[in-house]
GROMACS .gro file of C-alpha atoms in nm:
model
  290
    1MET     CA    1   1.902   6.171   4.074
    2ARG     CA    2   2.231   6.225   3.900
    3ILE     CA    3   2.219   5.870   3.718
    4PHE     CA    4   1.879   5.938   3.604
    5GLN     CA    5   2.004   6.289   3.431
    6THR     CA    6   2.276   6.105   3.267
    7LYS     CA    7   2.050   5.857   3.149
    8ASN     CA    8   1.833   6.142   2.997
    9SER     CA    9   2.124   6.314   2.863
   10LEU     CA   10   2.249   5.993   2.681
   11LEU     CA   11   1.884   5.944   2.534
   12GLY     CA   12   1.864   6.292   2.415
   13ILE     CA   13   2.206   6.268   2.253
   14ALA     CA   14   2.107   5.950   2.098
   15PHE     CA   15   1.778   6.103   1.990
   16LEU     CA   16   1.964   6.404   1.813
   17LEU     CA   17   2.200   6.165   1.635
   18LEU     CA   18   1.930   5.953   1.492
   19VAL     CA   19   1.735   6.244   1.401
   20PHE     CA   20   2.068   6.409   1.217
   21LEU     CA   21   2.131   6.056   1.063
   22GLN     CA   22   1.768   6.033   0.903
   23PHE     CA   23   1.805   6.388   0.785
   24SER     CA   24   2.155   6.364   0.643
   25CYS     CA   25   2.048   6.075   0.460
   26LYS     CA   26   1.736   6.243   0.321
   27SER     CA   27   1.866   6.609   0.255
   28THR     CA   28   1.907   6.710  -0.085
   29PHE     CA   29   2.190   6.914  -0.264
   30GLU     CA   30   2.135   7.244  -0.394
   31LEU     CA   31   2.208   7.292  -0.781
   32GLY     CA   32   2.366   7.597  -0.901
   33ARG     CA   33   2.567   7.687  -0.585
   34LYS     CA   34   2.872   7.743  -0.779
   35ARG     CA   35   2.976   7.907  -1.072
   36ALA     CA   36   3.133   7.716  -1.377
   37HIS     CA   37   3.501   7.830  -1.496
   38GLY     CA   38   3.717   7.747  -1.791
   39ILE     CA   39   3.827   7.376  -1.781
   40SER     CA   40   3.965   7.153  -2.095
   41ASP     CA   41   3.715   6.896  -2.253
   42ASN     CA   42   3.929   6.613  -2.113
   43LYS     CA   43   3.947   6.743  -1.747
   44LEU     CA   44   3.581   6.805  -1.759
   45TYR     CA   45   3.482   6.474  -1.888
   46ASN     CA   46   3.725   6.281  -1.628
   47GLN     CA   47   3.551   6.491  -1.333
   48ILE     CA   48   3.219   6.385  -1.436
   49GLN     CA   49   3.339   6.013  -1.472
   50ASP     CA   50   3.502   6.043  -1.116
   51SER     CA   51   3.167   6.155  -0.967
   52SER     CA   52   2.954   5.924  -1.143
   53LEU     CA   53   2.802   5.618  -0.906
   54PHE     CA   54   3.039   5.379  -0.808
   55TYR     CA   55   2.832   5.062  -0.785
   56ASN     CA   56   2.850   4.680  -0.865
   57THR     CA   57   2.468   4.635  -0.753
   58LEU     CA   58   2.196   4.885  -0.711
   59TRP     CA   59   1.873   4.826  -0.548
   60ILE     CA   60   1.598   5.086  -0.573
   61LYS     CA   61   1.379   4.899  -0.319
   62ARG     CA   62   1.083   5.131  -0.397
   63PHE     CA   63   0.979   5.362  -0.668
   64SER     CA   64   0.680   5.557  -0.785
   65ALA     CA   65   0.621   5.683  -1.118
   66HIS     CA   66   0.356   5.882  -1.325
   67TYR     CA   67   0.341   5.772  -1.673
   68GLU     CA   68   0.181   5.968  -1.944
   69SER     CA   69   0.150   5.842  -2.307
   70LYS     CA   70  -0.142   5.872  -2.633
   71GLY     CA   71  -0.352   6.087  -2.384
   72LYS     CA   72  -0.348   5.834  -2.095
   73THR     CA   73  -0.204   5.858  -1.756
   74GLN     CA   74  -0.091   5.590  -1.521
   75ASN     CA   75   0.056   5.557  -1.181
   76LEU     CA   76   0.287   5.264  -1.107
   77ARG     CA   77   0.498   5.142  -0.802
   78GLY     CA   78   0.775   4.905  -0.795
   79SER     CA   79   1.134   4.813  -0.758
   80ILE     CA   80   1.450   4.829  -0.979
   81LYS     CA   81   1.785   4.583  -0.960
   82ILE     CA   82   2.091   4.646  -1.130
   83LEU     CA   83   2.378   4.426  -1.175
   84ARG     CA   84   2.609   4.659  -1.343
   85ASP     CA   85   2.672   4.572  -1.731
   86SER     CA   86   2.483   4.249  -1.687
   87ILE     CA   87   2.096   4.274  -1.566
   88ILE     CA   88   1.833   4.538  -1.512
   89MET     CA   89   1.518   4.385  -1.350
   90VAL     CA   90   1.188   4.598  -1.284
   91LYS     CA   91   0.904   4.484  -1.080
   92ILE     CA   92   0.606   4.674  -1.162
   93ASN     CA   93   0.333   4.672  -0.887
   94ALA     CA   94  -0.037   4.765  -0.879
   95PRO     CA   95  -0.092   5.140  -0.782
   96THR     CA   96  -0.143   5.010  -0.396
   97GLY     CA   97   0.212   4.883  -0.435
   98ILE     CA   98   0.157   4.573  -0.298
   99ILE     CA   99   0.063   4.297  -0.590
  100GLU     CA  100   0.308   4.257  -0.873
  101VAL     CA  101   0.146   4.285  -1.189
  102ALA     CA  102   0.449   4.289  -1.426
  103ARG     CA  103   0.844   4.218  -1.437
  104LEU     CA  104   1.113   4.267  -1.691
  105TYR     CA  105   1.440   4.110  -1.725
  106ILE     CA  106   1.695   4.313  -1.925
  107THR     CA  107   2.026   4.213  -2.032
  108PRO     CA  108   2.274   4.347  -2.313
  109ASP     CA  109   2.110   4.105  -2.564
  110SER     CA  110   1.760   4.047  -2.468
  111VAL     CA  111   1.437   4.182  -2.298
  112LYS     CA  112   1.205   3.983  -2.144
  113MET     CA  113   0.859   4.067  -1.976
  114ILE     CA  114   0.588   3.878  -1.771
  115ASP     CA  115   0.233   4.006  -1.767
  116ARG     CA  116   0.096   3.861  -1.463
  117LEU     CA  117  -0.242   3.985  -1.539
  118LYS     CA  118  -0.292   3.855  -1.890
  119LYS     CA  119  -0.060   3.574  -1.795
  120GLU     CA  120   0.132   3.643  -2.111
  121TYR     CA  121   0.528   3.702  -2.145
  122ILE     CA  122   0.730   3.842  -2.388
  123ALA     CA  123   1.117   3.723  -2.504
  124SER     CA  124   1.251   3.960  -2.767
  125ASP     CA  125   1.578   4.137  -2.844
  126PHE     CA  126   1.635   4.524  -2.746
  127THR     CA  127   1.442   4.652  -3.030
  128PHE     CA  128   1.129   4.581  -2.799
  129LEU     CA  129   1.224   4.830  -2.564
  130SER     CA  130   1.353   5.085  -2.799
  131ASP     CA  131   1.019   5.082  -2.963
  132LYS     CA  132   0.798   5.109  -2.632
  133LEU     CA  133   1.072   5.425  -2.542
  134ASN     CA  134   1.037   5.570  -2.878
  135MET     CA  135   1.409   5.593  -2.908
  136ASP     CA  136   1.701   5.382  -3.024
  137VAL     CA  137   1.873   5.274  -2.693
  138ASP     CA  138   2.070   4.973  -2.602
  139PHE     CA  139   2.127   4.829  -2.254
  140TYR     CA  140   2.414   5.021  -2.157
  141THR     CA  141   2.225   5.354  -2.286
  142LEU     CA  142   1.935   5.245  -2.024
  143GLN     CA  143   2.162   5.177  -1.740
  144SER     CA  144   2.332   5.538  -1.788
  145ILE     CA  145   1.988   5.677  -1.784
  146LEU     CA  146   1.885   5.510  -1.467
  147THR     CA  147   2.178   5.596  -1.276
  148ASN     CA  148   2.284   5.927  -1.390
  149GLY     CA  149   2.581   5.832  -1.646
  150ILE     CA  150   2.728   5.999  -1.953
  151PHE     CA  151   2.617   5.813  -2.268
  152GLN     CA  152   2.620   5.865  -2.635
  153LEU     CA  153   2.279   5.725  -2.819
  154ASN     CA  154   2.304   5.470  -3.113
  155ASP     CA  155   2.352   5.630  -3.461
  156LEU     CA  156   2.362   5.978  -3.327
  157HIS     CA  157   2.714   6.006  -3.485
  158GLU     CA  158   2.861   5.901  -3.813
  159LYS     CA  159   3.163   5.762  -3.656
  160ARG     CA  160   3.165   5.546  -3.329
  161ARG     CA  161   3.434   5.713  -3.101
  162PRO     CA  162   3.513   5.797  -2.764
  163PHE     CA  163   3.277   6.070  -2.598
  164ILE     CA  164   3.536   6.313  -2.586
  165ARG     CA  165   3.583   6.324  -2.943
  166ASN     CA  166   3.232   6.344  -3.026
  167PHE     CA  167   3.137   6.613  -2.793
  168LYS     CA  168   3.276   6.975  -2.701
  169GLY     CA  169   3.261   7.156  -2.337
  170LYS     CA  170   3.137   7.487  -2.283
  171VAL     CA  171   3.050   7.724  -2.030
  172ILE     CA  172   2.686   7.837  -2.064
  173ASP     CA  173   2.487   8.030  -1.780
  174ASP     CA  174   2.726   7.932  -1.498
  175LYS     CA  175   2.703   7.546  -1.579
  176TYR     CA  176   2.936   7.324  -1.780
  177VAL     CA  177   2.762   7.178  -2.100
  178PHE     CA  178   2.874   6.902  -2.329
  179ILE     CA  179   2.757   6.950  -2.668
  180SER     CA  180   2.793   6.702  -2.975
  181ASP     CA  181   3.038   6.816  -3.224
  182LYS     CA  182   2.809   6.933  -3.506
  183ALA     CA  183   2.609   7.131  -3.269
  184SER     CA  184   2.733   7.470  -3.399
  185LYS     CA  185   2.621   7.378  -3.746
  186VAL     CA  186   2.285   7.303  -3.603
  187GLU     CA  187   2.252   7.619  -3.357
  188ARG     CA  188   2.346   7.823  -3.685
  189LYS     CA  189   2.075   7.691  -3.881
  190LEU     CA  190   1.821   7.722  -3.611
  191ARG     CA  191   1.897   8.105  -3.564
  192LYS     CA  192   1.859   8.109  -3.928
  193ASP     CA  193   1.539   7.934  -3.878
  194LYS     CA  194   1.674   7.669  -4.187
  195TYR     CA  195   1.493   7.386  -4.026
  196GLU     CA  196   1.462   7.222  -4.355
  197LYS     CA  197   1.833   7.172  -4.372
  198LEU     CA  198   1.837   7.009  -4.009
  199TYR     CA  199   1.707   6.678  -4.157
  200LYS     CA  200   2.081   6.546  -4.171
  201PHE     CA  201   2.148   6.653  -3.806
  202ASN     CA  202   2.140   6.512  -3.476
  203TYR     CA  203   2.185   6.682  -3.133
  204GLN     CA  204   2.290   6.595  -2.801
  205ARG     CA  205   2.347   6.837  -2.491
  206PHE     CA  206   2.433   6.747  -2.153
  207GLU     CA  207   2.414   6.999  -1.872
  208ILE     CA  208   2.645   6.957  -1.560
  209ASP     CA  209   2.643   7.126  -1.206
  210PRO     CA  210   2.963   7.269  -1.107
  211LEU     CA  211   2.949   7.181  -0.753
  212MET     CA  212   2.877   6.813  -0.790
  213MET     CA  213   2.994   6.734  -1.129
  214LYS     CA  214   2.670   6.557  -1.186
  215ILE     CA  215   2.457   6.554  -1.487
  216THR     CA  216   2.142   6.755  -1.442
  217ASN     CA  217   1.979   6.767  -1.785
  218VAL     CA  218   2.001   6.600  -2.108
  219LEU     CA  219   1.857   6.694  -2.459
  220VAL     CA  220   1.865   6.471  -2.749
  221ARG     CA  221   1.708   6.610  -3.070
  222LEU     CA  222   1.686   6.393  -3.395
  223PHE     CA  223   1.593   6.636  -3.672
  224GLY     CA  224   1.523   6.400  -3.936
  225GLU     CA  225   1.270   6.200  -3.745
  226GLU     CA  226   1.134   6.511  -3.559
  227ARG     CA  227   1.198   6.373  -3.234
  228ASP     CA  228   1.308   6.491  -2.885
  229MET     CA  229   1.419   6.314  -2.554
  230ILE     CA  230   1.446   6.528  -2.245
  231LEU     CA  231   1.591   6.375  -1.899
  232LYS     CA  232   1.595   6.567  -1.609
  233TYR     CA  233   1.774   6.454  -1.304
  234ARG     CA  234   1.680   6.638  -0.947
  235ASP     CA  235   1.684   6.613  -0.563
  236PHE     CA  236   2.014   6.450  -0.533
  237VAL     CA  237   2.079   6.265  -0.221
  238ASN     CA  238   2.363   6.141  -0.012
  239LEU     CA  239   2.373   5.766  -0.108
  240GLU     CA  240   2.648   5.615   0.126
  241GLY     CA  241   2.876   5.896   0.067
  242GLN     CA  242   2.790   5.946  -0.320
  243LYS     CA  243   2.570   6.197  -0.454
  244PHE     CA  244   2.249   6.047  -0.662
  245PRO     CA  245   1.938   6.173  -0.801
  246SER     CA  246   1.635   6.071  -0.650
  247GLU     CA  247   1.373   6.199  -0.905
  248LEU     CA  248   1.426   6.119  -1.292
  249VAL     CA  249   1.215   6.297  -1.553
  250PHE     CA  250   1.180   6.124  -1.911
  251LYS     CA  251   1.005   6.251  -2.205
  252VAL     CA  252   1.021   6.150  -2.562
  253LYS     CA  253   0.825   6.336  -2.844
  254ASP     CA  254   0.798   6.346  -3.216
  255SER     CA  255   0.533   6.474  -3.477
  256THR     CA  256   0.263   6.208  -3.383
  257GLN     CA  257   0.290   6.094  -3.012
  258SER     CA  258   0.447   6.190  -2.688
  259LEU     CA  259   0.559   5.976  -2.385
  260SER     CA  260   0.649   6.118  -2.046
  261CYS     CA  261   0.737   5.935  -1.713
  262LYS     CA  262   0.851   6.099  -1.375
  263LEU     CA  263   1.027   5.850  -1.129
  264LYS     CA  264   1.066   5.895  -0.740
  265TYR     CA  265   1.356   5.671  -0.616
  266ASN     CA  266   1.296   5.581  -0.240
  267LYS     CA  267   1.500   5.331  -0.033
  268LEU     CA  268   1.842   5.310  -0.234
  269VAL     CA  269   2.076   5.029  -0.135
  270LEU     CA  270   2.444   4.975  -0.298
  271ASN     CA  271   2.651   4.666  -0.343
  272GLN     CA  272   2.415   4.404  -0.178
  273ASP     CA  273   2.432   4.049  -0.307
  274LEU     CA  274   2.118   4.035  -0.487
  275LYS     CA  275   1.894   3.777  -0.673
  276PHE     CA  276   1.730   3.819  -1.006
  277PRO     CA  277   1.463   3.557  -1.034
  278PHE     CA  278   1.273   3.532  -1.352
  279LYS     CA  279   1.064   3.222  -1.402
  280VAL     CA  280   0.767   3.189  -1.667
  281SER     CA  281   0.481   2.991  -1.547
  282SER     CA  282   0.418   2.711  -1.796
  283LYS     CA  283   0.051   2.812  -1.799
  284TYR     CA  284   0.160   3.160  -1.972
  285LYS     CA  285   0.122   3.213  -2.327
  286ARG     CA  286   0.403   3.366  -2.533
  287ILE     CA  287   0.321   3.671  -2.745
  288TYR     CA  288   0.528   3.857  -2.996
  289PRO     CA  289   0.593   4.217  -3.035
  290GLU     CA  290   0.404   4.351  -3.332
   0.00000   0.00000   0.00000
């Protein structure tokens, strides 16, 4: 009887541990639990870098996405593999999540895509993807967007300088904020409704949660092109001891169109040896971006 009770106790403890581990992996961290206090720009930047995802490879084994553009909506599923600074590979499946319909293979100097439904493929430079996203991005910017990293958009600043020289840190509404160096001029003109004088200005803003030191919101405004980009990072989870957002909202809009995509990450894996297969069938037709 005592042996039976001991076994039951061990099984009970094992069950509780299993539940706890499952819960701790899936639990999210609340935003806004700590107030921001005065800090130097260098220290703020270094703390953001120190808290950024440390990885060689990242495998998002499963994601779901809700995509809206030009009045059309689409739900997608798929997976993403990243070899840091080298390759981003995205598999897109049908809404059922079983059949692969497209594959993207992205490197710092090229973008390749297979359309398995139409039996076509594209091999181009990064301008193809920038056109699709409606924003001038390069490989490293895209990698940072997907992994909650800090970045400077191409041509946003007159001079290519280190981040800390192009941005100023502030405390706004109990959050840390990094704003591009000409933001004060932009804000003065906005307050005075002098929109016609903003065509030469661009504006980039990061909001950082003081407790996690993680980026939660990004706003980019290109006044000359009347274009905005908004990023939102939510539902931060414990990823092998690191905090990482499991939800990313990406929006781009201008005077003629808008694009919106909401990504939910599931089953995240760090630093496994990954393969990045990309083979185009000889039966597929190559097409060229318009």
